[in-house]
Every structure is written in C-alpha cells, then in structure tokens.
Amino acid sequence: MLKIGITGNIASGKSLFEKYLKSFGYKVLCLDYVTAFLYENSSVLQEFLLKKFNTISRKEISKIVFKDPLLKKELENFIYPLILDEMNKFFVKNALESVLFVSAALLFESGFNKYFDKIIFIKADEKIRQKRLMERNNLSSEEADLRIKSQITETQKIPKCDFIIDNSGSKEALQTVANNFIKSLSTLL
C-alpha cells in the first residue's frame, strides 16, 4: 500500500483537492475532521480541555492557543497521539487499498510526515490564503495572520515534498492539475 500525505498551509485548497481524489474513488482521511471528531467524542480529550481551558469549545480554545505558543504546544502534545491512533485505524481498515491519502495541514509540524511514502504539497499565494481564510472562517485580517504565521512557511515545507500543486488560480485549474496527478499516479504503483 502506498501512503500519500497531502499538506499545505491553511486555506491552500487541500479540501478541494481531497474532493477531487474522492471523486476518482480514492480513500482520503482528513485529519481536520479527525480532530473535530475527537473534540466532540473523546472523553479523554474533553477532560483535558476542561481542566486546561475550562471549555471544550474548539473555537474558544483556538482563540487562546493561537495567542499563546506554549499552550498551543501543550494541546498538540496531548492531541497528536489521539490523532495518530485514528490515522493508524484508517490504514488498518483500508489495508487492501493500493493507495491511501491522508490530508493534514500540520503534517510537518506534527511529525506525521514520517508515516508517508510520498507527500503532496498544495500551495497558494499568502494573500490569496489570507482572503480565503477570512471569508471561510469569518476572521479579521489579524486573526487570519495569527493562524497563517503559526505554521511553518511554504518555502520551508516545499523542498520536503514529492509533488507541488499550485492552487493560486481557479477551481477549474486545480481540477485539471488533480486530473493530471491521478493519471500519473499509476507510475508510482
């Protein structure tokens, strides 16, 4: 089984790329969804959050941790093993698939990159990502900047990736690139 990680900085278009992969019948696990699931369903995580933040609201916790790098790191150290466990369950459940994809915005920050054979990086101009993030999450430019700056820069991540997909253009342009990637996928198997 070929394990391919999909990453890109916040609001780069990973979700749209995932959608295209799924339309071709590929299995894709989005670690953002795993995290949301854990916030809602993991009693272990909820207990930690209540003790540390006095809330289990992801939105409230995000406001706190994006302003406090030490608290952010403490939260990550607690939640990453839970996410990794879910990712491993996905690999086991789909062990007969020839290719599996996992999307993770923080693939390098979490250290999860070591679990993949190949990595795709979805890139987009920072101003485009800021605009998308402000519109998508109803954030101010300052809030969007805090989230963008909390990640390792694209220029630091790109050299560590096997495929670079530019999503600074239209959805149609990304779909064309996705189609070309799918066609070339057979050469990896």
Tab-separated table of N, CA, C and O in Angstrom, residues 68-135:
chain	number	residue	atom	x	y	z
A	68	ASP	N	-0.993	32.017	22.330
A	68	ASP	CA	-0.070	31.520	23.350
A	68	ASP	C	0.629	30.251	22.833
A	68	ASP	O	0.088	29.149	22.953
A	69	PRO	N	1.833	30.388	22.271
A	69	PRO	CA	2.529	29.238	21.681
A	69	PRO	C	2.777	28.084	22.667
A	69	PRO	O	2.761	26.920	22.263
A	70	LEU	N	2.976	28.390	23.951
A	70	LEU	CA	3.218	27.312	24.925
A	70	LEU	C	1.958	26.477	25.164
A	70	LEU	O	2.028	25.248	25.223
A	71	LEU	N	0.820	27.145	25.268
A	71	LEU	CA	-0.447	26.414	25.422
A	71	LEU	C	-0.777	25.625	24.159
A	71	LEU	O	-1.291	24.509	24.232
A	72	LYS	N	-0.474	26.217	23.009
A	72	LYS	CA	-0.705	25.535	21.734
A	72	LYS	C	0.116	24.246	21.680
A	72	LYS	O	-0.387	23.186	21.311
A	73	LYS	N	1.361	24.323	22.075
A	73	LYS	CA	2.249	23.155	22.075
A	73	LYS	C	1.755	22.086	23.059
A	73	LYS	O	1.777	20.890	22.751
A	74	GLU	N	1.287	22.527	24.210
A	74	GLU	CA	0.769	21.581	25.202
A	74	GLU	C	-0.470	20.849	24.659
A	74	GLU	O	-0.604	19.630	24.831
A	75	LEU	N	-1.353	21.583	24.005
A	75	LEU	CA	-2.535	20.969	23.398
A	75	LEU	C	-2.120	19.982	22.314
A	75	LEU	O	-2.631	18.856	22.250
A	76	GLU	N	-1.184	20.385	21.457
A	76	GLU	CA	-0.712	19.498	20.382
A	76	GLU	C	-0.091	18.224	20.954
A	76	GLU	O	-0.353	17.128	20.448
A	77	ASN	N	0.716	18.361	21.986
A	77	ASN	CA	1.347	17.187	22.594
A	77	ASN	C	0.319	16.211	23.140
A	77	ASN	O	0.554	15.000	23.165
A	78	PHE	N	-0.832	16.725	23.553
A	78	PHE	CA	-1.883	15.852	24.071
A	78	PHE	C	-2.691	15.219	22.938
A	78	PHE	O	-2.995	14.029	22.978
A	79	ILE	N	-3.023	16.018	21.934
A	79	ILE	CA	-3.961	15.537	20.909
A	79	ILE	C	-3.299	14.744	19.779
A	79	ILE	O	-3.915	13.863	19.190
A	80	TYR	N	-2.030	15.021	19.473
A	80	TYR	CA	-1.386	14.317	18.357
A	80	TYR	C	-1.389	12.800	18.512
A	80	TYR	O	-1.674	12.083	17.538
A	81	PRO	N	-1.116	12.244	19.679
A	81	PRO	CA	-1.198	10.776	19.798
A	81	PRO	C	-2.605	10.235	19.535
A	81	PRO	O	-2.762	9.144	18.979
A	82	LEU	N	-3.633	10.993	19.913
A	82	LEU	CA	-5.014	10.568	19.653
A	82	LEU	C	-5.301	10.578	18.151
A	82	LEU	O	-5.949	9.667	17.621
A	83	ILE	N	-4.810	11.598	17.466
A	83	ILE	CA	-4.988	11.700	16.009
A	83	ILE	C	-4.227	10.577	15.320
A	83	ILE	O	-4.753	9.929	14.405
A	84	LEU	N	-3.005	10.321	15.761
A	84	LEU	CA	-2.182	9.254	15.179
A	84	LEU	C	-2.875	7.904	15.312
A	84	LEU	O	-2.863	7.092	14.383
A	85	ASP	N	-3.506	7.672	16.439
A	85	ASP	CA	-4.240	6.429	16.648
A	85	ASP	C	-5.365	6.275	15.621
A	85	ASP	O	-5.558	5.202	15.044
A	86	GLU	N	-6.092	7.358	15.371
A	86	GLU	CA	-7.171	7.324	14.369
A	86	GLU	C	-6.616	7.103	12.959
A	86	GLU	O	-7.203	6.389	12.149
A	87	MET	N	-5.487	7.717	12.668
A	87	MET	CA	-4.857	7.545	11.359
A	87	MET	C	-4.437	6.081	11.165
A	87	MET	O	-4.660	5.503	10.094
A	88	ASN	N	-3.870	5.486	12.186
A	88	ASN	CA	-3.465	4.083	12.092
A	88	ASN	C	-4.670	3.166	11.910
A	88	ASN	O	-4.598	2.181	11.174
A	89	LYS	N	-5.784	3.475	12.548
A	89	LYS	CA	-7.020	2.698	12.352
A	89	LYS	C	-7.466	2.776	10.887
A	89	LYS	O	-7.927	1.785	10.313
A	90	PHE	N	-7.334	3.956	10.294
A	90	PHE	CA	-7.681	4.148	8.876
A	90	PHE	C	-6.798	3.261	7.989
A	90	PHE	O	-7.287	2.623	7.060
A	91	PHE	N	-5.496	3.216	8.278
A	91	PHE	CA	-4.587	2.380	7.498
A	91	PHE	C	-4.949	0.901	7.624
A	91	PHE	O	-4.977	0.168	6.637
A	92	VAL	N	-5.259	0.460	8.825
A	92	VAL	CA	-5.606	-0.952	9.058
A	92	VAL	C	-6.928	-1.289	8.369
A	92	VAL	O	-7.039	-2.313	7.687
A	93	LYS	N	-7.918	-0.429	8.537
A	93	LYS	CA	-9.240	-0.662	7.950
A	93	LYS	C	-9.181	-0.761	6.424
A	93	LYS	O	-9.949	-1.480	5.801
A	94	ASN	N	-8.268	-0.029	5.808
A	94	ASN	CA	-8.177	0.031	4.346
A	94	ASN	C	-6.902	-0.631	3.820
A	94	ASN	O	-6.380	-0.227	2.777
A	95	ALA	N	-6.431	-1.635	4.521
A	95	ALA	CA	-5.149	-2.280	4.200
A	95	ALA	C	-5.109	-2.895	2.803
A	95	ALA	O	-4.020	-3.080	2.249
A	96	LEU	N	-6.236	-3.189	2.215
A	96	LEU	CA	-6.253	-3.804	0.887
A	96	LEU	C	-6.213	-2.784	-0.254
A	96	LEU	O	-6.080	-3.157	-1.420
A	97	GLU	N	-6.312	-1.510	0.072
A	97	GLU	CA	-6.247	-0.460	-0.950
A	97	GLU	C	-4.805	-0.330	-1.455
A	97	GLU	O	-3.860	-0.468	-0.688
A	98	SER	N	-4.648	-0.025	-2.734
A	98	SER	CA	-3.292	0.150	-3.271
A	98	SER	C	-2.714	1.518	-2.908
A	98	SER	O	-1.505	1.677	-2.772
A	99	VAL	N	-3.608	2.521	-2.744
A	99	VAL	CA	-3.177	3.881	-2.393
A	99	VAL	C	-4.149	4.444	-1.356
A	99	VAL	O	-5.357	4.314	-1.496
A	100	LEU	N	-3.594	5.063	-0.336
A	100	LEU	CA	-4.397	5.780	0.646
A	100	LEU	C	-3.844	7.193	0.788
A	100	LEU	O	-2.630	7.392	0.740
A	101	PHE	N	-4.748	8.142	0.966
A	101	PHE	CA	-4.364	9.540	1.141
A	101	PHE	C	-4.785	10.014	2.527
A	101	PHE	O	-5.865	9.661	3.011
A	102	VAL	N	-3.942	10.816	3.135
A	102	VAL	CA	-4.270	11.465	4.400
A	102	VAL	C	-3.922	12.936	4.253
A	102	VAL	O	-2.802	13.279	3.878
A	103	SER	N	-4.885	13.781	4.548
A	103	SER	CA	-4.693	15.224	4.452
A	103	SER	C	-4.450	15.794	5.843
A	103	SER	O	-5.211	15.518	6.770
A	104	ALA	N	-3.379	16.587	5.961
A	104	ALA	CA	-3.037	17.172	7.257
A	104	ALA	C	-2.347	18.509	7.052
A	104	ALA	O	-1.249	18.565	6.504
A	105	ALA	N	-2.984	19.563	7.503
A	105	ALA	CA	-2.383	20.897	7.385
A	105	ALA	C	-1.055	20.943	8.136
A	105	ALA	O	-0.101	21.565	7.689
A	106	LEU	N	-0.996	20.265	9.275
A	106	LEU	CA	0.194	20.311	10.131
A	106	LEU	C	1.019	19.031	10.009
A	106	LEU	O	1.554	18.522	10.996
A	107	LEU	N	1.132	18.516	8.810
A	107	LEU	CA	1.849	17.263	8.574
A	107	LEU	C	3.289	17.323	9.089
A	107	LEU	O	3.751	16.401	9.759
A	108	PHE	N	3.980	18.406	8.804
A	108	PHE	CA	5.373	18.543	9.246
A	108	PHE	C	5.449	18.993	10.705
A	108	PHE	O	6.283	18.507	11.461
A	109	GLU	N	4.575	19.917	11.092
A	109	GLU	CA	4.577	20.415	12.463
A	109	GLU	C	4.321	19.287	13.464
A	109	GLU	O	4.877	19.280	14.557
A	110	SER	N	3.471	18.327	13.069
A	110	SER	CA	3.121	17.208	13.950
A	110	SER	C	4.152	16.082	13.904
A	110	SER	O	4.149	15.211	14.766
A	111	GLY	N	4.989	16.092	12.872
A	111	GLY	CA	5.942	14.996	12.682
A	111	GLY	C	5.322	13.797	11.979
A	111	GLY	O	5.955	12.758	11.811
A	112	PHE	N	4.073	13.922	11.526
A	112	PHE	CA	3.380	12.808	10.872
A	112	PHE	C	3.941	12.510	9.482
A	112	PHE	O	3.655	11.466	8.912
A	113	ASN	N	4.724	13.422	8.922
A	113	ASN	CA	5.279	13.203	7.580
A	113	ASN	C	6.059	11.894	7.488
A	113	ASN	O	6.120	11.276	6.437
A	114	LYS	N	6.616	11.428	8.588
A	114	LYS	CA	7.421	10.194	8.577
A	114	LYS	C	6.585	8.945	8.306
A	114	LYS	O	7.147	7.880	8.028
A	115	TYR	N	5.270	9.050	8.339
A	115	TYR	CA	4.403	7.886	8.115
A	115	TYR	C	3.993	7.719	6.645
A	115	TYR	O	3.205	6.837	6.334
A	116	PHE	N	4.542	8.557	5.757
A	116	PHE	CA	4.093	8.537	4.366
A	116	PHE	C	5.224	8.237	3.392
A	116	PHE	O	6.364	8.609	3.615
A	117	ASP	N	4.840	7.558	2.304
A	117	ASP	CA	5.788	7.225	1.242
A	117	ASP	C	6.043	8.425	0.337
A	117	ASP	O	7.145	8.615	-0.160
A	118	LYS	N	5.003	9.212	0.113
A	118	LYS	CA	5.081	10.395	-0.746
A	118	LYS	C	4.248	11.502	-0.117
A	118	LYS	O	3.280	11.229	0.604
A	119	ILE	N	4.616	12.740	-0.424
A	119	ILE	CA	3.872	13.885	0.112
A	119	ILE	C	3.570	14.867	-1.012
A	119	ILE	O	4.446	15.228	-1.791
A	120	ILE	N	2.299	15.272	-1.042
A	120	ILE	CA	1.828	16.291	-1.988
A	120	ILE	C	1.695	17.600	-1.213
A	120	ILE	O	1.126	17.617	-0.122
A	121	PHE	N	2.195	18.668	-1.782
A	121	PHE	CA	2.037	19.982	-1.163
A	121	PHE	C	1.132	20.839	-2.044
A	121	PHE	O	1.418	21.036	-3.222
A	122	ILE	N	0.036	21.335	-1.457
A	122	ILE	CA	-0.862	22.251	-2.151
A	122	ILE	C	-0.439	23.656	-1.743
A	122	ILE	O	-0.449	23.994	-0.563
A	123	LYS	N	-0.039	24.460	-2.716
A	123	LYS	CA	0.434	25.806	-2.387
A	123	LYS	C	-0.487	26.855	-2.986
A	123	LYS	O	-1.186	26.605	-3.972
A	124	ALA	N	-0.465	28.008	-2.352
A	124	ALA	CA	-1.213	29.163	-2.850
A	124	ALA	C	-0.569	30.411	-2.258
A	124	ALA	O	-0.028	30.377	-1.147
A	125	ASP	N	-0.645	31.476	-2.993
A	125	ASP	CA	-0.093	32.756	-2.554
A	125	ASP	C	-0.675	33.135	-1.183
A	125	ASP	O	-1.859	32.926	-0.923
A	126	GLU	N	0.152	33.701	-0.311
A	126	GLU	CA	-0.285	34.016	1.050
A	126	GLU	C	-1.458	34.984	1.079
A	126	GLU	O	-2.370	34.848	1.891
A	127	LYS	N	-1.473	35.970	0.197
A	127	LYS	CA	-2.587	36.931	0.181
A	127	LYS	C	-3.899	36.233	-0.213
A	127	LYS	O	-4.963	36.552	0.332
A	128	ILE	N	-3.813	35.280	-1.119
A	128	ILE	CA	-4.992	34.503	-1.514
A	128	ILE	C	-5.467	33.661	-0.329
A	128	ILE	O	-6.666	33.604	-0.025
A	129	ARG	N	-4.525	33.020	0.360
A	129	ARG	CA	-4.881	32.191	1.514
A	129	ARG	C	-5.499	33.035	2.631
A	129	ARG	O	-6.473	32.626	3.257
A	130	GLN	N	-4.948	34.238	2.846
A	130	GLN	CA	-5.495	35.111	3.887
A	130	GLN	C	-6.942	35.478	3.553
A	130	GLN	O	-7.821	35.416	4.411
A	131	LYS	N	-7.186	35.834	2.304
A	131	LYS	CA	-8.546	36.202	1.885
A	131	LYS	C	-9.506	35.019	2.043
A	131	LYS	O	-10.608	35.165	2.568
A	132	ARG	N	-9.073	33.825	1.599
A	132	ARG	CA	-9.913	32.629	1.740
A	132	ARG	C	-10.217	32.350	3.203
A	132	ARG	O	-11.349	32.022	3.568
A	133	LEU	N	-9.205	32.467	4.045
A	133	LEU	CA	-9.355	32.178	5.469
A	133	LEU	C	-10.305	33.168	6.133
A	133	LEU	O	-11.165	32.777	6.935
A	134	MET	N	-10.182	34.431	5.804
A	134	MET	CA	-11.067	35.446	6.369
A	134	MET	C	-12.516	35.181	5.961
A	134	MET	O	-13.423	35.263	6.794
A	135	GLU	N	-12.727	34.822	4.697
A	135	GLU	CA	-14.081	34.564	4.207
A	135	GLU	C	-14.641	33.265	4.777
A	135	GLU	O	-15.779	33.210	5.229
